[in-house]
Short mmCIF file of C-alpha atoms in Angstrom, two decimals:
data_model
loop_
_atom_site.label_atom_id
_atom_site.label_comp_id
_atom_site.label_asym_id
_atom_site.label_seq_id
_atom_site.Cartn_x
_atom_site.Cartn_y
_atom_site.Cartn_z
CA MET A 1 -39.20 -5.77 -7.43
CA ASP A 2 -36.14 -7.08 -5.62
CA LYS A 3 -34.94 -5.80 -2.25
CA ARG A 4 -31.65 -7.69 -2.29
CA PRO A 5 -28.66 -5.35 -2.01
CA ILE A 6 -26.09 -4.39 -4.63
CA GLY A 7 -22.61 -5.58 -3.56
CA ILE A 8 -19.67 -3.27 -4.18
CA PHE A 9 -16.08 -4.17 -3.45
CA ASP A 10 -12.83 -2.25 -3.63
CA SER A 11 -9.24 -2.71 -2.50
CA GLY A 12 -9.88 -0.17 0.24
CA VAL A 13 -11.77 3.06 0.70
CA GLY A 14 -11.37 4.65 -2.76
CA GLY A 15 -14.45 2.72 -3.88
CA LEU A 16 -16.57 5.05 -1.75
CA THR A 17 -16.50 7.39 -4.77
CA VAL A 18 -18.38 4.61 -6.60
CA VAL A 19 -20.82 4.24 -3.70
CA LYS A 20 -21.45 7.97 -4.01
CA GLN A 21 -22.51 7.63 -7.65
CA VAL A 22 -24.66 4.55 -6.94
CA MET A 23 -26.44 6.37 -4.10
CA LYS A 24 -27.04 9.33 -6.40
CA VAL A 25 -28.38 7.32 -9.35
CA MET A 26 -30.21 4.60 -7.36
CA PRO A 27 -31.11 6.14 -3.97
CA HIS A 28 -33.57 3.35 -3.06
CA GLU A 29 -31.19 0.43 -3.56
CA ASN A 30 -29.65 -1.29 -0.56
CA ILE A 31 -25.85 -1.44 -0.73
CA VAL A 32 -23.29 -3.75 0.90
CA TYR A 33 -19.74 -2.44 0.54
CA PHE A 34 -16.58 -4.39 1.18
CA GLY A 35 -13.16 -2.66 1.32
CA ASP A 36 -10.11 -4.93 1.51
CA THR A 37 -8.15 -2.57 3.75
CA ALA A 38 -6.01 -5.40 5.18
CA ARG A 39 -4.45 -6.10 1.80
CA LEU A 40 -4.68 -2.75 0.01
CA PRO A 41 -3.39 -1.47 -2.34
CA TYR A 42 -4.05 -3.81 -5.26
CA GLY A 43 -2.45 -1.41 -7.75
CA SER A 44 1.15 -2.54 -7.19
CA LYS A 45 0.36 -6.27 -7.01
CA SER A 46 0.35 -9.09 -9.56
CA LYS A 47 -2.65 -10.26 -11.61
CA GLU A 48 -2.60 -13.57 -9.69
CA ALA A 49 -2.75 -11.90 -6.27
CA VAL A 50 -5.46 -9.44 -7.34
CA THR A 51 -7.58 -12.25 -8.83
CA LYS A 52 -7.25 -14.41 -5.71
CA PHE A 53 -8.26 -11.49 -3.49
CA SER A 54 -11.17 -10.56 -5.80
CA LYS A 55 -12.60 -14.08 -5.68
CA GLN A 56 -12.53 -14.01 -1.88
CA ASN A 57 -14.30 -10.64 -1.95
CA VAL A 58 -17.07 -11.97 -4.23
CA ARG A 59 -17.51 -15.06 -2.03
CA PHE A 60 -17.96 -12.78 0.98
CA LEU A 61 -20.51 -10.55 -0.79
CA LEU A 62 -22.47 -13.65 -1.89
CA THR A 63 -23.05 -14.46 1.79
CA LYS A 64 -24.97 -11.14 1.89
CA GLU A 65 -27.31 -12.36 -0.90
CA VAL A 66 -26.48 -9.58 -3.33
CA LYS A 67 -28.35 -9.40 -6.65
CA ALA A 68 -25.42 -7.87 -8.54
CA ILE A 69 -21.80 -6.92 -7.81
CA ILE A 70 -19.80 -3.87 -8.85
CA VAL A 71 -16.03 -4.22 -8.89
CA ALA A 72 -15.26 -0.64 -7.91
CA CYS A 73 -11.50 -1.17 -8.05
CA ASN A 74 -10.03 -0.42 -11.47
CA THR A 75 -7.07 -2.73 -10.87
CA ALA A 76 -9.37 -5.66 -10.05
CA SER A 77 -11.72 -4.80 -12.96
CA SER A 78 -8.76 -4.66 -15.35
CA ASN A 79 -7.02 -7.82 -14.18
CA SER A 80 -9.69 -10.14 -12.82
CA LEU A 81 -13.15 -9.45 -14.28
CA GLU A 82 -12.98 -12.26 -16.86
CA GLU A 83 -11.95 -14.76 -14.19
CA LEU A 84 -14.78 -13.60 -11.94
CA HIS A 85 -17.34 -14.03 -14.75
CA LYS A 86 -16.08 -17.59 -15.27
CA ALA A 87 -16.14 -18.46 -11.58
CA PHE A 88 -19.49 -16.99 -10.47
CA ASP A 89 -23.10 -16.83 -11.72
CA VAL A 90 -24.07 -13.51 -10.13
CA PRO A 91 -24.01 -10.52 -12.54
CA ILE A 92 -20.68 -8.71 -12.02
CA PHE A 93 -19.88 -5.24 -13.39
CA GLY A 94 -16.44 -3.67 -13.62
CA VAL A 95 -15.82 0.05 -13.81
CA VAL A 96 -13.68 -0.32 -16.96
CA ASP A 97 -16.49 -1.18 -19.43
CA ALA A 98 -18.59 1.82 -18.52
CA GLY A 99 -15.50 4.05 -18.37
CA VAL A 100 -14.58 3.03 -21.91
CA ALA A 101 -18.08 3.77 -23.24
CA GLU A 102 -18.02 7.21 -21.59
CA ALA A 103 -14.55 7.99 -22.99
CA LEU A 104 -15.71 7.09 -26.51
CA ARG A 105 -18.72 9.43 -26.11
CA THR A 106 -16.49 12.23 -24.78
CA THR A 107 -13.55 12.43 -27.17
CA GLN A 108 -13.77 14.60 -30.28
CA ASN A 109 -10.24 14.22 -31.66
CA LYS A 110 -9.95 10.46 -30.94
CA LYS A 111 -6.98 10.89 -28.60
CA ILE A 112 -7.76 9.47 -25.16
CA GLY A 113 -5.53 9.53 -22.08
CA VAL A 114 -5.87 6.93 -19.32
CA ILE A 115 -4.32 7.25 -15.86
CA GLY A 116 -4.39 4.56 -13.17
CA THR A 117 -2.32 2.37 -10.89
CA ALA A 118 0.66 0.37 -12.15
CA GLY A 119 -1.55 -2.76 -12.23
CA THR A 120 -4.31 -1.13 -14.27
CA VAL A 121 -1.89 0.37 -16.79
CA ARG A 122 0.12 -2.87 -17.06
CA SER A 123 -3.09 -4.80 -17.86
CA ARG A 124 -3.77 -2.48 -20.84
CA ALA A 125 -7.48 -3.20 -20.17
CA TYR A 126 -8.74 0.29 -21.08
CA GLU A 127 -6.57 0.45 -24.17
CA LYS A 128 -7.60 -2.99 -25.47
CA MET A 129 -11.30 -2.38 -24.89
CA ILE A 130 -11.29 1.09 -26.48
CA LEU A 131 -9.51 -0.22 -29.59
CA ARG A 132 -11.82 -3.23 -29.84
CA GLN A 133 -14.78 -0.84 -30.08
CA GLU A 134 -13.13 1.86 -32.18
CA ALA A 135 -9.92 0.85 -33.91
CA THR A 136 -9.22 4.41 -35.08
CA MET A 137 -8.75 5.71 -31.53
CA GLU A 138 -5.34 6.55 -30.08
CA VAL A 139 -4.88 5.69 -26.41
CA PHE A 140 -2.06 6.96 -24.19
CA SER A 141 -1.68 5.51 -20.69
CA LYS A 142 0.32 6.56 -17.65
CA ALA A 143 0.65 4.94 -14.22
CA CYS A 144 0.44 7.52 -11.42
CA PRO A 145 1.27 5.57 -8.22
CA LEU A 146 1.68 8.68 -6.07
CA PHE A 147 -1.89 9.91 -6.61
CA VAL A 148 -3.44 7.41 -4.15
CA PRO A 149 -1.16 8.24 -1.20
CA LEU A 150 -1.56 11.96 -1.99
CA ALA A 151 -5.37 11.63 -1.86
CA GLU A 152 -5.15 9.61 1.35
CA GLU A 153 -2.80 12.19 2.92
CA GLY A 154 -5.38 14.87 2.04
CA TRP A 155 -2.76 16.67 -0.10
CA THR A 156 -5.19 17.20 -2.96
CA GLU A 157 -4.56 20.83 -3.81
CA ASN A 158 -1.12 21.79 -2.52
CA GLU A 159 2.13 22.43 -4.37
CA VAL A 160 3.28 18.79 -4.03
CA ALA A 161 0.05 17.57 -5.66
CA ARG A 162 0.33 20.09 -8.47
CA LEU A 163 3.99 19.27 -9.24
CA THR A 164 3.27 15.54 -9.11
CA ALA A 165 0.35 15.94 -11.51
CA GLU A 166 2.51 18.02 -13.86
CA ASN A 167 5.26 15.36 -13.79
CA TYR A 168 2.81 12.57 -14.54
CA LEU A 169 0.61 14.34 -17.09
CA GLU A 170 2.98 16.39 -19.25
CA GLY A 171 3.70 13.38 -21.51
CA LEU A 172 -0.03 12.76 -22.10
CA LEU A 173 -0.68 16.44 -22.79
CA ALA A 174 2.14 16.49 -25.35
CA LYS A 175 0.24 13.78 -27.25
CA GLY A 176 -2.72 16.14 -27.69
CA ILE A 177 -5.36 14.16 -25.74
CA ASP A 178 -8.78 15.83 -25.40
CA SER A 179 -10.18 13.47 -22.74
CA LEU A 180 -8.62 11.79 -19.72
CA VAL A 181 -10.03 8.71 -17.98
CA LEU A 182 -9.63 8.81 -14.18
CA GLY A 183 -8.88 5.07 -14.05
CA CYS A 184 -8.62 4.71 -10.26
CA THR A 185 -11.34 5.27 -7.69
CA HIS A 186 -9.17 7.65 -5.66
CA TYR A 187 -8.53 10.04 -8.53
CA PRO A 188 -11.89 11.89 -8.42
CA LEU A 189 -10.67 13.17 -5.03
CA LEU A 190 -7.85 14.95 -6.97
CA LYS A 191 -10.19 16.15 -9.72
CA ARG A 192 -9.65 19.86 -9.15
CA CYS A 193 -5.84 19.56 -9.14
CA ILE A 194 -5.78 17.31 -12.21
CA GLY A 195 -8.28 19.58 -13.98
CA THR A 196 -6.10 22.66 -13.36
CA VAL A 197 -3.01 20.91 -14.75
CA VAL A 198 -4.67 19.54 -17.92
CA GLY A 199 -6.70 22.71 -18.61
CA GLU A 200 -10.26 23.24 -19.83
CA ASN A 201 -9.74 21.63 -23.22
CA VAL A 202 -9.21 18.16 -21.73
CA LYS A 203 -12.42 16.59 -20.40
CA LEU A 204 -12.15 14.33 -17.34
CA VAL A 205 -13.99 10.99 -17.56
CA ASP A 206 -15.11 9.39 -14.26
CA PRO A 207 -15.95 5.67 -14.81
CA ALA A 208 -17.87 5.53 -11.50
CA LYS A 209 -20.69 7.71 -12.85
CA ALA A 210 -21.00 5.68 -16.03
CA THR A 211 -20.97 2.41 -14.08
CA ALA A 212 -23.80 3.49 -11.79
CA LYS A 213 -25.95 4.38 -14.82
CA GLN A 214 -25.12 1.05 -16.50
CA VAL A 215 -26.15 -0.97 -13.43
CA LYS A 216 -29.38 1.02 -13.05
CA LEU A 217 -30.32 0.16 -16.64
CA PHE A 218 -29.47 -3.52 -16.07
CA LEU A 219 -31.70 -3.75 -12.99
CA GLN A 220 -34.57 -2.10 -14.88
CA GLU A 221 -34.22 -4.45 -17.84
CA LYS A 222 -34.19 -7.49 -15.57
CA GLY A 223 -37.07 -6.13 -13.49
CA ILE A 224 -35.06 -6.43 -10.27
CA THR A 225 -35.05 -2.79 -9.19
CA ASN A 226 -35.91 -2.09 -5.53
CA LEU A 227 -39.20 -0.20 -5.73
CA GLU A 228 -39.40 0.73 -2.04
CA GLU A 229 -39.93 4.46 -1.42
CA LYS A 230 -37.43 4.78 1.43
CA THR A 231 -33.73 5.52 1.09
CA GLY A 232 -31.69 2.32 0.78
CA GLU A 233 -29.67 0.84 3.61
CA ARG A 234 -25.91 1.04 3.31
CA THR A 235 -23.70 -1.43 5.13
CA PHE A 236 -19.92 -1.26 5.16
CA TYR A 237 -17.41 -4.04 5.84
CA LEU A 238 -13.63 -3.68 5.95
CA SER A 239 -10.92 -6.34 6.38
CA ASP A 240 -8.93 -4.02 8.67
CA TYR A 241 -9.73 -0.97 10.73
CA THR A 242 -8.50 2.30 9.22
CA ASP A 243 -9.04 5.93 10.15
CA MET A 244 -9.00 6.69 6.45
CA PHE A 245 -12.50 5.22 6.09
CA TYR A 246 -13.95 8.11 8.03
CA SER A 247 -12.06 10.88 6.25
CA ILE A 248 -12.78 9.52 2.77
CA CYS A 249 -16.41 8.85 3.82
CA GLN A 250 -16.79 12.51 4.75
CA LYS A 251 -15.11 13.68 1.55
CA ALA A 252 -16.96 11.35 -0.82
CA LEU A 253 -20.35 10.76 0.87
CA LYS A 254 -20.63 13.88 3.06
CA GLN A 255 -21.70 11.73 5.97
CA GLY A 256 -20.28 9.20 8.42
CA TYR A 257 -20.88 5.45 8.55
CA HIS A 258 -19.54 2.80 10.91
CA PRO A 259 -17.80 -0.08 9.19
CA GLU A 260 -17.77 -3.64 10.54
CA ILE A 261 -14.37 -5.38 10.56
CA MET A 262 -14.13 -8.99 9.31
CA ASP A 263 -11.49 -11.56 8.30
CA ILE A 264 -11.46 -11.89 4.50
CA GLU A 265 -8.85 -14.69 4.45
CA GLN A 266 -11.60 -17.08 5.64
CA PHE A 267 -13.50 -16.77 2.34
CA MET B 1 29.74 -22.68 15.07
CA ASP B 2 26.23 -22.67 13.59
CA LYS B 3 25.47 -22.63 9.88
CA ARG B 4 21.74 -22.09 10.30
CA PRO B 5 20.57 -18.91 8.54
CA ILE B 6 19.43 -15.63 10.01
CA GLY B 7 15.78 -14.98 9.10
CA ILE B 8 14.77 -11.44 8.14
CA PHE B 9 11.22 -10.36 7.37
CA ASP B 10 9.70 -7.15 6.17
CA SER B 11 6.36 -5.95 4.83
CA GLY B 12 7.91 -5.80 1.37
CA VAL B 13 11.19 -4.84 -0.22
CA GLY B 14 12.28 -1.95 2.03
CA GLY B 15 13.87 -4.50 4.36
CA LEU B 16 16.58 -5.05 1.77
CA THR B 17 18.31 -2.03 3.34
CA VAL B 18 18.52 -4.17 6.50
CA VAL B 19 19.86 -7.13 4.48
CA LYS B 20 22.52 -4.76 3.16
CA GLN B 21 23.74 -3.94 6.67
CA VAL B 22 23.65 -7.59 7.80
CA MET B 23 25.68 -8.62 4.73
CA LYS B 24 28.19 -5.87 5.50
CA VAL B 25 28.60 -6.67 9.20
CA MET B 26 28.26 -10.50 8.96
CA PRO B 27 29.32 -11.47 5.43
CA HIS B 28 29.61 -15.18 6.24
CA GLU B 29 26.12 -15.64 7.65
CA ASN B 30 23.45 -17.33 5.56
CA ILE B 31 20.30 -15.22 5.22
CA VAL B 32 16.68 -16.13 4.46
CA TYR B 33 14.60 -13.06 3.62
CA PHE B 34 10.83 -12.91 3.48
CA GLY B 35 9.01 -9.87 2.04
CA ASP B 36 5.22 -9.79 2.44
CA THR B 37 4.62 -8.08 -0.89
CA ALA B 38 1.07 -9.47 -1.19
CA ARG B 39 -0.08 -7.54 1.87
CA LEU B 40 2.25 -4.55 1.95
CA PRO B 41 2.29 -1.88 3.22
CA TYR B 42 1.95 -2.53 6.96
CA GLY B 43 2.38 1.16 7.80
CA SER B 44 -1.26 2.14 7.28
CA LYS B 45 -2.77 -0.95 8.94
CA SER B 46 -3.96 -1.76 12.47
CA LYS B 47 -1.87 -3.32 15.24
CA GLU B 48 -4.08 -6.45 15.04
CA ALA B 49 -3.52 -6.93 11.32
CA VAL B 50 0.23 -6.27 11.56
CA THR B 51 0.59 -8.73 14.47
CA LYS B 52 -1.35 -11.45 12.67
CA PHE B 53 0.78 -11.01 9.54
CA SER B 54 4.02 -10.95 11.58
CA LYS B 55 3.16 -14.25 13.30
CA GLN B 56 2.58 -15.88 9.93
CA ASN B 57 5.92 -14.53 8.72
CA VAL B 58 7.76 -15.96 11.74
CA ARG B 59 6.06 -19.35 11.28
CA PHE B 60 7.25 -19.39 7.67
CA LEU B 61 10.85 -18.49 8.60
CA LEU B 62 10.87 -21.22 11.26
CA THR B 63 10.33 -23.77 8.49
CA LYS B 64 13.74 -22.61 7.19
CA GLU B 65 15.38 -23.51 10.53
CA VAL B 66 16.62 -20.01 11.28
CA LYS B 67 18.74 -19.43 14.41
CA ALA B 68 17.51 -15.86 14.92
CA ILE B 69 15.00 -13.50 13.32
CA ILE B 70 15.25 -9.81 12.54
CA VAL B 71 11.99 -7.90 12.16
CA ALA B 72 13.24 -5.44 9.55
CA CYS B 73 9.91 -3.63 9.33
CA ASN B 74 9.65 -0.72 11.78
CA THR B 75 5.85 -0.93 11.85
CA ALA B 76 5.95 -4.62 12.82
CA SER B 77 8.78 -4.01 15.33
CA SER B 78 6.81 -1.17 16.90
CA ASN B 79 3.44 -2.91 17.06
CA SER B 80 4.09 -6.62 17.35
CA LEU B 81 7.53 -7.44 18.83
CA GLU B 82 6.18 -8.11 22.33
CA GLU B 83 3.53 -10.48 20.98
CA LEU B 84 6.15 -12.30 18.90
CA HIS B 85 8.41 -12.73 21.95
CA LYS B 86 5.48 -14.25 23.82
CA ALA B 87 4.47 -16.58 21.01
CA PHE B 88 7.86 -17.95 19.88
CA ASP B 89 11.07 -19.31 21.43
CA VAL B 90 13.49 -18.28 18.68
CA PRO B 91 15.47 -15.07 19.42
CA ILE B 92 13.70 -12.19 17.64
CA PHE B 93 15.23 -8.73 17.17
CA GLY B 94 13.35 -5.61 16.12
CA VAL B 95 14.96 -2.59 14.51
CA VAL B 96 13.50 -0.22 17.09
CA ASP B 97 15.66 -1.29 20.07
CA ALA B 98 18.92 -0.79 18.24
CA GLY B 99 17.65 2.42 16.64
CA VAL B 100 16.85 3.83 20.07
CA ALA B 101 20.33 2.98 21.43
CA GLU B 102 21.95 4.65 18.43
CA ALA B 103 19.78 7.76 18.76
CA LEU B 104 20.75 8.10 22.44
CA ARG B 105 24.44 7.85 21.48
CA THR B 106 24.02 10.43 18.69
CA THR B 107 22.09 13.30 20.27
CA GLN B 108 23.96 16.10 22.05
CA ASN B 109 21.08 18.44 22.88
CA LYS B 110 18.64 15.68 23.90
CA LYS B 111 16.11 16.58 21.21
CA ILE B 112 15.43 13.60 18.95
CA GLY B 113 13.19 13.49 15.88
CA VAL B 114 11.58 10.25 14.70
CA ILE B 115 9.99 9.77 11.28
CA GLY B 116 8.13 6.64 10.15
CA THR B 117 4.87 5.25 8.82
CA ALA B 118 1.51 6.12 10.38
CA GLY B 119 1.57 2.75 12.20
CA THR B 120 5.03 3.26 13.67
CA VAL B 121 4.29 6.80 14.85
CA ARG B 122 0.87 5.82 16.24
CA SER B 123 2.50 3.04 18.30
CA ARG B 124 4.83 5.61 19.96
CA ALA B 125 7.34 2.73 20.29
CA TYR B 126 10.45 4.85 19.68
CA GLU B 127 9.25 7.59 22.00
CA LYS B 128 8.33 5.23 24.85
CA MET B 129 11.60 3.30 24.63
CA ILE B 130 13.77 6.42 24.46
CA LEU B 131 12.05 7.94 27.51
CA ARG B 132 12.27 4.67 29.44
CA GLN B 133 16.05 4.77 29.03
CA GLU B 134 16.56 8.53 29.40
CA ALA B 135 13.64 10.42 30.87
CA THR B 136 15.25 13.80 30.17
CA MET B 137 15.07 13.36 26.40
CA GLU B 138 12.56 15.19 24.22
CA VAL B 139 11.15 13.18 21.33
CA PHE B 140 9.23 14.62 18.37
CA SER B 141 7.58 12.25 15.91
CA LYS B 142 6.10 12.72 12.46
CA ALA B 143 4.40 10.22 10.14
CA CYS B 144 5.59 10.61 6.54
CA PRO B 145 3.34 8.28 4.49
CA LEU B 146 4.43 9.68 1.11
CA PHE B 147 8.11 8.76 1.57
CA VAL B 148 7.61 5.04 0.80
CA PRO B 149 5.77 5.57 -2.53
CA LEU B 150 8.31 8.26 -3.46
CA ALA B 151 11.20 5.85 -2.85
CA GLU B 152 9.41 3.11 -4.79
CA GLU B 153 8.70 5.49 -7.68
CA GLY B 154 12.43 6.31 -7.75
CA TRP B 155 11.64 9.98 -7.07
CA THR B 156 14.36 10.30 -4.43
CA GLU B 157 16.01 13.55 -5.43
CA ASN B 158 13.57 15.56 -7.55
CA GLU B 159 11.56 18.65 -6.68
CA VAL B 160 8.52 16.66 -5.49
CA ALA B 161 10.70 14.71 -3.03
CA ARG B 162 12.34 17.91 -1.75
CA LEU B 163 9.00 19.74 -1.27
CA THR B 164 7.46 16.70 0.43
CA ALA B 165 10.43 16.42 2.79
CA GLU B 166 10.20 20.15 3.58
CA ASN B 167 6.46 19.83 4.32
CA TYR B 168 6.98 16.86 6.61
CA LEU B 169 10.14 17.99 8.39
CA GLU B 170 9.70 21.73 9.01
CA GLY B 171 7.77 21.10 12.24
CA LEU B 172 10.54 18.84 13.61
CA LEU B 173 13.24 21.33 12.63
CA ALA B 174 11.36 24.10 14.43
CA LYS B 175 11.65 22.02 17.61
CA GLY B 176 15.46 22.19 17.37
CA ILE B 177 16.21 18.45 16.99
CA ASP B 178 19.87 17.53 16.43
CA SER B 179 19.29 13.91 15.39
CA LEU B 180 16.62 12.24 13.27
CA VAL B 181 15.79 8.53 13.36
CA LEU B 182 14.91 7.10 9.91
CA GLY B 183 12.19 4.88 11.38
CA CYS B 184 11.20 3.06 8.18
CA THR B 185 13.36 0.76 6.08
CA HIS B 186 12.62 2.68 2.89
CA TYR B 187 13.88 5.99 4.21
CA PRO B 188 17.63 5.35 3.80
CA LEU B 189 16.85 5.38 0.05
CA LEU B 190 15.86 9.05 0.51
CA LYS B 191 18.84 9.82 2.74
CA ARG B 192 20.40 12.43 0.47
CA CYS B 193 17.14 14.36 0.01
CA ILE B 194 16.30 14.23 3.73
CA GLY B 195 19.87 15.21 4.62
CA THR B 196 19.72 18.27 2.36
CA VAL B 197 16.44 19.43 3.90
CA VAL B 198 17.49 19.00 7.56
CA GLY B 199 21.03 20.36 7.04
CA GLU B 200 24.38 19.27 8.43
CA ASN B 201 23.57 20.02 12.05
CA VAL B 202 20.98 17.23 12.23
CA LYS B 203 22.51 13.73 12.25
CA LEU B 204 20.55 10.93 10.56
CA VAL B 205 20.21 7.69 12.55
CA ASP B 206 19.70 4.45 10.55
CA PRO B 207 18.38 1.66 12.84
CA ALA B 208 19.37 -1.02 10.30
CA LYS B 209 23.09 -0.49 10.92
CA ALA B 210 22.69 -0.62 14.68
CA THR B 211 20.52 -3.75 14.46
CA ALA B 212 23.09 -5.64 12.38
CA LYS B 213 25.78 -4.87 14.97
CA GLN B 214 23.50 -5.93 17.82
CA VAL B 215 22.73 -9.29 16.21
CA LYS B 216 26.41 -9.91 15.46
CA LEU B 217 27.23 -9.41 19.13
CA PHE B 218 24.40 -11.73 20.17
CA LEU B 219 25.60 -14.55 17.90
CA GLN B 220 29.14 -14.17 19.24
CA GLU B 221 27.99 -14.24 22.87
CA LYS B 222 25.90 -17.36 22.25
CA GLY B 223 28.71 -19.00 20.23
CA ILE B 224 26.42 -19.53 17.25
CA THR B 225 28.30 -17.50 14.64
CA ASN B 226 28.81 -19.13 11.24
CA LEU B 227 32.61 -19.61 11.04
CA GLU B 228 32.74 -20.74 7.41
CA GLU B 229 35.18 -18.75 5.25
CA LYS B 230 32.89 -18.42 2.24
CA THR B 231 30.35 -15.67 1.64
CA GLY B 232 26.97 -16.61 3.07
CA GLU B 233 24.05 -17.76 0.94
CA ARG B 234 21.14 -15.37 0.56
CA THR B 235 17.68 -16.66 -0.26
CA PHE B 236 14.70 -14.44 -0.93
CA TYR B 237 10.99 -15.24 -0.65
CA LEU B 238 8.10 -12.93 -1.48
CA SER B 239 4.35 -13.43 -1.05
CA ASP B 240 3.70 -11.78 -4.43
CA TYR B 241 5.75 -11.04 -7.50
CA THR B 242 6.82 -7.40 -7.83
CA ASP B 243 9.17 -5.62 -10.24
CA MET B 244 10.11 -3.39 -7.35
CA PHE B 245 12.16 -6.21 -5.83
CA TYR B 246 14.69 -5.90 -8.62
CA SER B 247 14.98 -2.12 -8.61
CA ILE B 248 15.34 -1.89 -4.81
CA CYS B 249 17.75 -4.87 -4.89
CA GLN B 250 19.97 -2.98 -7.30
CA LYS B 251 19.74 0.23 -5.29
CA ALA B 252 20.30 -1.33 -1.86
CA LEU B 253 22.46 -4.41 -2.56
CA LYS B 254 24.11 -3.40 -5.86
CA GLN B 255 23.34 -6.84 -7.28
CA GLY B 256 20.41 -8.90 -8.51
CA TYR B 257 18.75 -11.88 -6.82
CA HIS B 258 15.82 -14.01 -7.90
CA PRO B 259 13.04 -14.26 -5.33
CA GLU B 260 10.81 -17.29 -4.90
CA ILE B 261 7.06 -16.60 -4.65
CA MET B 262 5.04 -18.39 -1.95
CA ASP B 263 1.59 -18.22 -0.30
CA ILE B 264 1.94 -16.71 3.19
CA GLU B 265 -1.74 -17.16 4.10
CA GLN B 266 -1.03 -20.89 4.56
CA PHE B 267 1.17 -20.23 7.62
#
């Protein structure tokens, strides 16, 4: 029995799709979320910058006495997770590991597509980890930098979104993939559009779901689940004020929260 | 006669379109450019964050002994110029002032459109300054957050760019504007696409050009022009490494430069 919260950090507000899955799978756990809205996006930035930012984010969450941390941001998981494991003792989970496991369970023809930010694709983290576990797999990756601003603009189902998805995905489809990893926390917001473009025969893999299940199992094994009956408390911190928090909150969590603004450069 | 460089800062690499105009109008001046690539974009962030970042950028440029500073970023010019004038003694020029003067010279029917980032449009800086100088003007503004990622993706003339421009601009066209201010340094990279959508009867106003002319005049009046015969030296600093520097450099300046990476959070 352990009431300490689970810490979740993301480059901004996309990580709320991970919060959604954690709330669903572990409704009684307390959650502290940090979104680095002052320095978002991480996807176009270097490994060094992303790792520096991620360490500051972990140091901040540690002040909230978290019992485990989820790196909701795919770019940070891909580029910085190893460094974070070296630097800190707290258990830290990235979305990539669980996403890989789910993709391996999903594919039938061993051809997996991965879409993400430029930083995630450049890191080749998904590809390397999939091949380490199953060398016979074929992995095809594509950076889709316009998907995040489209999701944030709320253009998730219009003609611009459809054409953009077609432009980005036609190369992957030509390779004959049968599963597609949504390797960025914003992409589930475009799920319907992406699903229409790839068709029914390509299964979409959402690493957030798999991550939530993995963390639940870990807490059970360690005996540090929160056994209280009541719904967990959720606290949100951002490094800069943004209207987008509210709109993505409504879309992802179907309810509003008030974030507290703090200065991450102090950590 | 004053060999000290002109300092130019931007949230990232879009400000290279301002460097282009300064090089054209004042080829003998030395230039020190700083692009805040670690924290870009500014366009979606709060006035407080943008002002804090801008002050750090000015403090860094002052270590390079600049004789004047151009705030190439429209978001920073719109939100933070007043604060910068209060905090520092060095002459600081924003792109908004010159852009406004040029728009007033361009319009015939007194209906001016302004496009920019969410932060620039929210600040209403263009609108307020135009109306202060000519109360009979009508100003119509529209935030176009997808234009920057489109320009950075190199999608400047495809179908997605055209549809996005149509979506964003149809409301302004319906108002009968005859001139359109490109209120973000990236937008000149989309000039052809935007020009096609608005048609020949709407003149595009580029604040970068007007700013370069304004600064040239200022240096002449103060007698601090660099009178050397040789082409000025151009030095580039970024707060994070990005491939985009090279592609935008080629597009805007038609030549390559090597940027130095430094840590802006120290300033």
